[in-house]
XYZ file of C-alpha atoms in Angstrom:
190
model
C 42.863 -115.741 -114.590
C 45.658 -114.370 -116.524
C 43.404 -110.754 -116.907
C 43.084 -110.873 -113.311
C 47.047 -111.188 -112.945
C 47.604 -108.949 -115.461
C 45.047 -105.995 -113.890
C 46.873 -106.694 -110.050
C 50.446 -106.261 -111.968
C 49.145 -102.779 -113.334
C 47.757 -101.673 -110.174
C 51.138 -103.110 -108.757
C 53.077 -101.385 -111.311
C 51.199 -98.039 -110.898
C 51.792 -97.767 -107.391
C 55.644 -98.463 -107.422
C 55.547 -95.663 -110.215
C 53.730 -93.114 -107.509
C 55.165 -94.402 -104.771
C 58.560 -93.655 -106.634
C 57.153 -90.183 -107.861
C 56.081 -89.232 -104.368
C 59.823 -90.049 -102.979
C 61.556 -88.272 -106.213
C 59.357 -85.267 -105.294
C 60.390 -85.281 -101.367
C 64.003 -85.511 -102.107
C 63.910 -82.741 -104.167
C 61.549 -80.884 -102.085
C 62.409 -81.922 -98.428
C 61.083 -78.896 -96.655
C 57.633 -78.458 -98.469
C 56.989 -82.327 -98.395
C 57.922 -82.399 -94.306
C 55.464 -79.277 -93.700
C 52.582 -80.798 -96.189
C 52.985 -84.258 -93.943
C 52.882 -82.109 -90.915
C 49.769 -80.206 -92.307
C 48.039 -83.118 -93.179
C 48.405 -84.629 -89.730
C 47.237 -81.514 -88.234
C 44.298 -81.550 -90.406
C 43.032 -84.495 -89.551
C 44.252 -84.189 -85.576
C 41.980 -80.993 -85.640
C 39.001 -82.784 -87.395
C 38.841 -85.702 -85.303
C 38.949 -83.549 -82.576
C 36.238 -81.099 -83.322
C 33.892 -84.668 -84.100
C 34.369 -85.983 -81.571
C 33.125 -82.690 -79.395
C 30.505 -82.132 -81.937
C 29.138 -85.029 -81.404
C 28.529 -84.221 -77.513
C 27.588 -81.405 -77.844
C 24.541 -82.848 -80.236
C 23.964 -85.087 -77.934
C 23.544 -82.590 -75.159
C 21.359 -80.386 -76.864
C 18.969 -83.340 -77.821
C 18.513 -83.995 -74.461
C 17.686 -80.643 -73.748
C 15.525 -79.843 -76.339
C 13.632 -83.576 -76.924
C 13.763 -85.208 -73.258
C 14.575 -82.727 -70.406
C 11.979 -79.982 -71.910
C 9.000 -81.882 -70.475
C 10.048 -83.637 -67.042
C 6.784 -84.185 -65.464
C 7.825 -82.345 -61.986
C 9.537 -79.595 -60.888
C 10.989 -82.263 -58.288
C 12.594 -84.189 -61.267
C 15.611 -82.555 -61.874
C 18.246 -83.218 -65.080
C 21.705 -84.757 -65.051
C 23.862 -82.831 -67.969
C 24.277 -85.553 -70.880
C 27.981 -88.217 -69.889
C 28.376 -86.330 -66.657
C 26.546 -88.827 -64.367
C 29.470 -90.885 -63.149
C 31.124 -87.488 -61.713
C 27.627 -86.106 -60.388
C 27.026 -89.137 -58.242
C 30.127 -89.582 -56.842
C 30.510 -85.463 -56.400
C 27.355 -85.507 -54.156
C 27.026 -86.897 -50.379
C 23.473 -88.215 -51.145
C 21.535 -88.086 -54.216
C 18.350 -90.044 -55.581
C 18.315 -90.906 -59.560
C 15.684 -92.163 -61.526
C 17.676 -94.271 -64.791
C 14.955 -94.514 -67.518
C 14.263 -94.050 -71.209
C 12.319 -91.118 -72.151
C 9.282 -92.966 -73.684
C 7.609 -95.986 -73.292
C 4.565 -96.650 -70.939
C 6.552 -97.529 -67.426
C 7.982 -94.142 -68.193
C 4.398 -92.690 -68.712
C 2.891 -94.359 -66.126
C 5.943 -92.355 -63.589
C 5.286 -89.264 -65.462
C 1.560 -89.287 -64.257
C 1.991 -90.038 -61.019
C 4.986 -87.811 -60.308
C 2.622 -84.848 -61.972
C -0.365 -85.925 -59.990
C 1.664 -86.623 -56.834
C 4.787 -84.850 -56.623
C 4.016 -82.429 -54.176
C 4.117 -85.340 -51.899
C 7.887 -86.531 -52.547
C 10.327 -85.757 -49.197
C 13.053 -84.592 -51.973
C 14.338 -84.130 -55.237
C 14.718 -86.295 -57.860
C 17.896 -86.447 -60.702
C 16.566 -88.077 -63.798
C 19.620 -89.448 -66.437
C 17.606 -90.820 -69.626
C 18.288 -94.020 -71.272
C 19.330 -93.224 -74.709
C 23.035 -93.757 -75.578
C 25.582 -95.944 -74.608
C 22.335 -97.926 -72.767
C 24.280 -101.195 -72.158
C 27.692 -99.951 -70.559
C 25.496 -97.622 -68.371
C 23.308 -100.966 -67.494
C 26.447 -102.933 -66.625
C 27.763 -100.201 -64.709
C 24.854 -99.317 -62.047
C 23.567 -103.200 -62.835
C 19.893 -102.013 -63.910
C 17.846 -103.034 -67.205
C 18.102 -100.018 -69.514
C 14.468 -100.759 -71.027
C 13.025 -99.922 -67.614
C 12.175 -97.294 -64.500
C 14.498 -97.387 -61.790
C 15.114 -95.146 -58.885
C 18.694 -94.998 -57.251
C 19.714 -94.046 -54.148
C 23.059 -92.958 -53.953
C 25.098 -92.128 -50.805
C 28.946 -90.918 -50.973
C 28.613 -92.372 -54.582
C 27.978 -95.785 -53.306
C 24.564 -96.978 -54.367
C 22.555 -97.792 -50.973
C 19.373 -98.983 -52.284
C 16.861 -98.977 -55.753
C 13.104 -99.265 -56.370
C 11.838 -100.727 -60.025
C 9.008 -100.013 -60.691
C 8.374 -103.475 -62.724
C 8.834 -104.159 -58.377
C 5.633 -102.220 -57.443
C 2.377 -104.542 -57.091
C 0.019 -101.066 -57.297
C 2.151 -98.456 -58.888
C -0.861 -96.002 -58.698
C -0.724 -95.981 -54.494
C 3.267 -97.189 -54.195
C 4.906 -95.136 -55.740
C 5.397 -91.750 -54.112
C 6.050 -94.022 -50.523
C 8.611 -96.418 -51.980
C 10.237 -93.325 -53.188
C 9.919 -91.216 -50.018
C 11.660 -94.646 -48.483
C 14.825 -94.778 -50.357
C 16.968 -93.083 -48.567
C 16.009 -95.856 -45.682
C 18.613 -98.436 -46.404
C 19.629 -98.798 -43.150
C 16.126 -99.832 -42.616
C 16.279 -103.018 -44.914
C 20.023 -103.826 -43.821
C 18.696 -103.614 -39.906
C 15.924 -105.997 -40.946
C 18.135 -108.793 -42.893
């Protein structure tokens, strides 16, 4: 115990001694000490900065390269990586299909949009599932692990289709999708 105490009192001792160096050194050296500070802050304003936009910009090109290089239709059409909040709510109607980019609902879509997407009244916008998954889930209230289709009007969301929903995906599909934009329809029939 008394090592211990006696180690702590060094470090203790150590850092007054620095500490005290460090403020002997400013006083005589005011100017240089206030523009190393100032540099130092910069540095690290600058590097957290450039981080923090690298890190987008990563992200951005991985979904370019790895998930929107392949979209099964030319009817499927990408949403640029954290811009989907502003893209909804920028367009008067849009239809989104929220899903991770592998998995077998999400192959299962992928053939029947390629087999059947000639047959689809309108575009698509696909945003994958890959980061920030569960504030994206709370916010448009939809499981992240799974296909869903959005319907979107004015930025309000008017109605969805799951496809965990659809009894015969194979045959559903492309009508429940062509349907979407009917949510008057379902409000009418309540």
């Amino acid at each position: 115990m008394d090592r211990i105490n006696s180690v702590f009192g060094d470090i203790r001792q150590g850092a007054r001694e620095f500490l005290q160096d460090l403020e002997n050194w400013f006083n005589q050296n005011q100017r240089r000490g206030i523009l190393t500070f100032v540099g130092i802050l910069l540095f690290v304003a600058v590097f957290s900065v450039s981080m923090m936009t690298a890190q987008g910009n990563i992200r951005e090109s991985e979904y370019e390269e790895i998930v929107f290089s392949d979209l099964a239709t030319d009817r499927l059409k990408s949403i640029p990586y954290g811009t989907e909040d502003q893209f909804i709510k920028k367009q008067k109607a849009v239809s989104v299909m929220f899903a991770p980019p592998h998995g077998s609902q999400r192959a299962k879509t992928d053939e029947i949009l390629t087999k059947k997407g000639t047959e689809l009244n309108r575009d698509f916008y696909y945003y994958p599932l890959v980061y920030d998954t569960v504030n994206i889930g709370e916010r448009y209230d939809l499981d992240p692990t799974k296909v869903t289709f959005v319907f979107f009007e004015a930025g309000e969301e008017k109605n969805r289709v799951e496809l965990a929903d659809i009894d015969d995906v194979n045959s559903s599909l492309i009508p429940e999708l062509n349907r979407l934009t009917m949510w008057n329809i379902k409000t009418i029939e309540e």
